[in-house]
Amino acid sequence: MPSTSKVSGSLCLCALAYILSELAKPQFIEDFNFGNFTYVSMLVGVIVGWVIMGKRAGFGLESAVNNGVTSTFSMVLVVIFIQSANEMIRLSMRGRFDGLFEALLEIIPIGIDFVVKVSSTALWGTALIGGIVAGLIVEAIWHRVH
């Protein structure tokens, strides 16, 4: 059922996903094809904001901060998994893997490689502060309505 906290959580994490996606792009090589990276990240932000952040609003400021940080890092993990699976599929189309199980196991090292590539103080600081701000915004909106 739609609620103001779910909608505001979706919008906040969608905006944060856009910002984090744009911060991550310069960390890759110049000719890396991102495709729909930003749009996929924003869609994941909307879903995580609706399902996780929106449901957990209304329990106070400390819970709002925890909610924001947890939701943000959940969003980041899902985006990394999706992008790693996408890269695995791209590599498997080139015949790099001998079988399905080997290809599926390769998602983890690809994801770790992506995390290492994009890790910067600016990105993780933005994720942390943005998550806290998003959690506080959703909490404030929940209290304003209820």
GROMACS .gro file of C-alpha atoms in nm:
model
  146
    1MET     CA    1   0.000   0.000   0.000
    2PRO     CA    2   0.147   0.338  -0.092
    3SER     CA    3   0.237   0.571   0.189
    4THR     CA    4   0.422   0.898   0.214
    5SER     CA    5   0.719   0.734   0.382
    6LYS     CA    6   0.749   0.474   0.102
    7VAL     CA    7   0.725   0.738  -0.169
    8SER     CA    8   0.971   0.970   0.004
    9GLY     CA    9   1.211   0.680   0.068
   10SER     CA   10   1.192   0.586  -0.298
   11LEU     CA   11   1.259   0.939  -0.415
   12CYS     CA   12   1.546   0.994  -0.170
   13LEU     CA   13   1.724   0.671  -0.261
   14CYS     CA   14   1.660   0.727  -0.631
   15ALA     CA   15   1.835   1.065  -0.608
   16LEU     CA   16   2.117   0.917  -0.399
   17ALA     CA   17   2.160   0.633  -0.649
   18TYR     CA   18   2.196   0.887  -0.930
   19ILE     CA   19   2.461   1.081  -0.739
   20LEU     CA   20   2.656   0.768  -0.644
   21SER     CA   21   2.639   0.633  -0.999
   22GLU     CA   22   2.782   0.954  -1.138
   23LEU     CA   23   3.057   0.952  -0.873
   24ALA     CA   24   3.150   0.592  -0.962
   25LYS     CA   25   3.180   0.641  -1.338
   26PRO     CA   26   3.510   0.835  -1.344
   27GLN     CA   27   3.683   0.552  -1.156
   28PHE     CA   28   3.660   0.317  -1.456
   29ILE     CA   29   3.867   0.318  -1.772
   30GLU     CA   30   3.779   0.573  -2.034
   31ASP     CA   31   3.615   0.338  -2.287
   32PHE     CA   32   3.411   0.135  -2.035
   33ASN     CA   33   3.054   0.093  -2.161
   34PHE     CA   34   2.815   0.175  -1.876
   35GLY     CA   35   2.497   0.119  -2.075
   36ASN     CA   36   2.200   0.173  -1.845
   37PHE     CA   37   2.409   0.172  -1.527
   38THR     CA   38   2.263   0.494  -1.387
   39TYR     CA   39   1.903   0.400  -1.470
   40VAL     CA   40   1.938   0.052  -1.321
   41SER     CA   41   2.091   0.204  -1.008
   42MET     CA   42   1.804   0.451  -0.981
   43LEU     CA   43   1.547   0.173  -1.023
   44VAL     CA   44   1.716  -0.026  -0.746
   45GLY     CA   45   1.708   0.290  -0.532
   46VAL     CA   46   1.334   0.325  -0.588
   47ILE     CA   47   1.269  -0.040  -0.499
   48VAL     CA   48   1.492  -0.041  -0.190
   49GLY     CA   49   1.348   0.292  -0.078
   50TRP     CA   50   0.995   0.157  -0.109
   51VAL     CA   51   1.052  -0.189   0.038
   52ILE     CA   52   1.313  -0.127   0.308
   53MET     CA   53   1.331   0.241   0.397
   54GLY     CA   54   0.961   0.326   0.370
   55LYS     CA   55   0.847   0.039   0.590
   56ARG     CA   56   1.086   0.123   0.873
   57ALA     CA   57   0.995   0.489   0.922
   58GLY     CA   58   0.841   0.625   1.239
   59PHE     CA   59   1.064   0.488   1.515
   60GLY     CA   60   1.268   0.794   1.611
   61LEU     CA   61   1.585   0.970   1.507
   62GLU     CA   62   1.830   0.694   1.596
   63SER     CA   63   1.629   0.443   1.398
   64ALA     CA   64   1.603   0.692   1.111
   65VAL     CA   65   1.982   0.718   1.088
   66ASN     CA   66   2.016   0.339   1.104
   67ASN     CA   67   1.738   0.300   0.848
   68GLY     CA   68   1.905   0.541   0.609
   69VAL     CA   69   2.249   0.382   0.635
   70THR     CA   70   2.114   0.027   0.611
   71SER     CA   71   1.896   0.109   0.313
   72THR     CA   72   2.178   0.288   0.133
   73PHE     CA   73   2.425   0.007   0.176
   74SER     CA   74   2.160  -0.249   0.081
   75MET     CA   75   2.103  -0.050  -0.237
   76VAL     CA   76   2.477  -0.039  -0.308
   77LEU     CA   77   2.512  -0.416  -0.258
   78VAL     CA   78   2.220  -0.492  -0.490
   79VAL     CA   79   2.357  -0.257  -0.758
   80ILE     CA   80   2.702  -0.416  -0.733
   81PHE     CA   81   2.548  -0.763  -0.763
   82ILE     CA   82   2.342  -0.664  -1.068
   83GLN     CA   83   2.638  -0.501  -1.240
   84SER     CA   84   2.861  -0.800  -1.157
   85ALA     CA   85   2.605  -1.040  -1.301
   86ASN     CA   86   2.580  -0.822  -1.610
   87GLU     CA   87   2.959  -0.827  -1.652
   88MET     CA   88   2.961  -1.205  -1.601
   89ILE     CA   89   2.705  -1.245  -1.878
   90ARG     CA   90   2.911  -1.021  -2.106
   91LEU     CA   91   3.224  -1.227  -2.039
   92SER     CA   92   3.039  -1.557  -2.082
   93MET     CA   93   2.917  -1.446  -2.424
   94ARG     CA   94   3.283  -1.423  -2.522
   95GLY     CA   95   3.342  -1.783  -2.415
   96ARG     CA   96   3.553  -1.707  -2.109
   97PHE     CA   97   3.390  -1.969  -1.885
   98ASP     CA   98   3.373  -2.346  -1.927
   99GLY     CA   99   3.038  -2.393  -1.760
  100LEU     CA  100   2.746  -2.233  -1.580
  101PHE     CA  101   2.877  -2.298  -1.230
  102GLU     CA  102   3.213  -2.140  -1.309
  103ALA     CA  103   3.037  -1.836  -1.454
  104LEU     CA  104   2.811  -1.798  -1.149
  105LEU     CA  105   3.106  -1.823  -0.912
  106GLU     CA  106   3.283  -1.548  -1.104
  107ILE     CA  107   3.017  -1.293  -0.996
  108ILE     CA  108   3.183  -1.258  -0.654
  109PRO     CA  109   3.536  -1.170  -0.777
  110ILE     CA  110   3.390  -0.934  -1.038
  111GLY     CA  111   3.188  -0.760  -0.766
  112ILE     CA  112   3.493  -0.730  -0.542
  113ASP     CA  113   3.687  -0.586  -0.835
  114PHE     CA  114   3.411  -0.328  -0.894
  115VAL     CA  115   3.411  -0.229  -0.526
  116VAL     CA  116   3.789  -0.185  -0.529
  117LYS     CA  117   3.771   0.024  -0.847
  118VAL     CA  118   3.505   0.265  -0.723
  119SER     CA  119   3.620   0.291  -0.362
  120SER     CA  120   3.701   0.647  -0.276
  121THR     CA  121   3.645   0.868   0.021
  122ALA     CA  122   3.411   1.087  -0.181
  123LEU     CA  123   3.190   0.796  -0.287
  124TRP     CA  124   3.166   0.624   0.052
  125GLY     CA  125   3.133   0.956   0.236
  126THR     CA  126   2.852   1.059   0.004
  127ALA     CA  127   2.684   0.721   0.055
  128LEU     CA  128   2.708   0.750   0.433
  129ILE     CA  129   2.599   1.113   0.462
  130GLY     CA  130   2.336   1.074   0.190
  131GLY     CA  131   2.193   0.769   0.365
  132ILE     CA  132   2.172   0.952   0.696
  133VAL     CA  133   2.005   1.253   0.534
  134ALA     CA  134   1.762   1.029   0.343
  135GLY     CA  135   1.668   0.846   0.663
  136LEU     CA  136   1.609   1.174   0.846
  137ILE     CA  137   1.399   1.312   0.559
  138VAL     CA  138   1.179   1.002   0.551
  139GLU     CA  139   1.140   1.014   0.929
  140ALA     CA  140   1.048   1.384   0.921
  141ILE     CA  141   0.790   1.323   0.649
  142TRP     CA  142   0.644   1.029   0.844
  143HIS     CA  143   0.608   1.246   1.156
  144ARG     CA  144   0.461   1.532   0.955
  145VAL     CA  145   0.184   1.308   0.817
  146HIS     CA  146   0.113   1.103   1.128
   0.00000   0.00000   0.00000
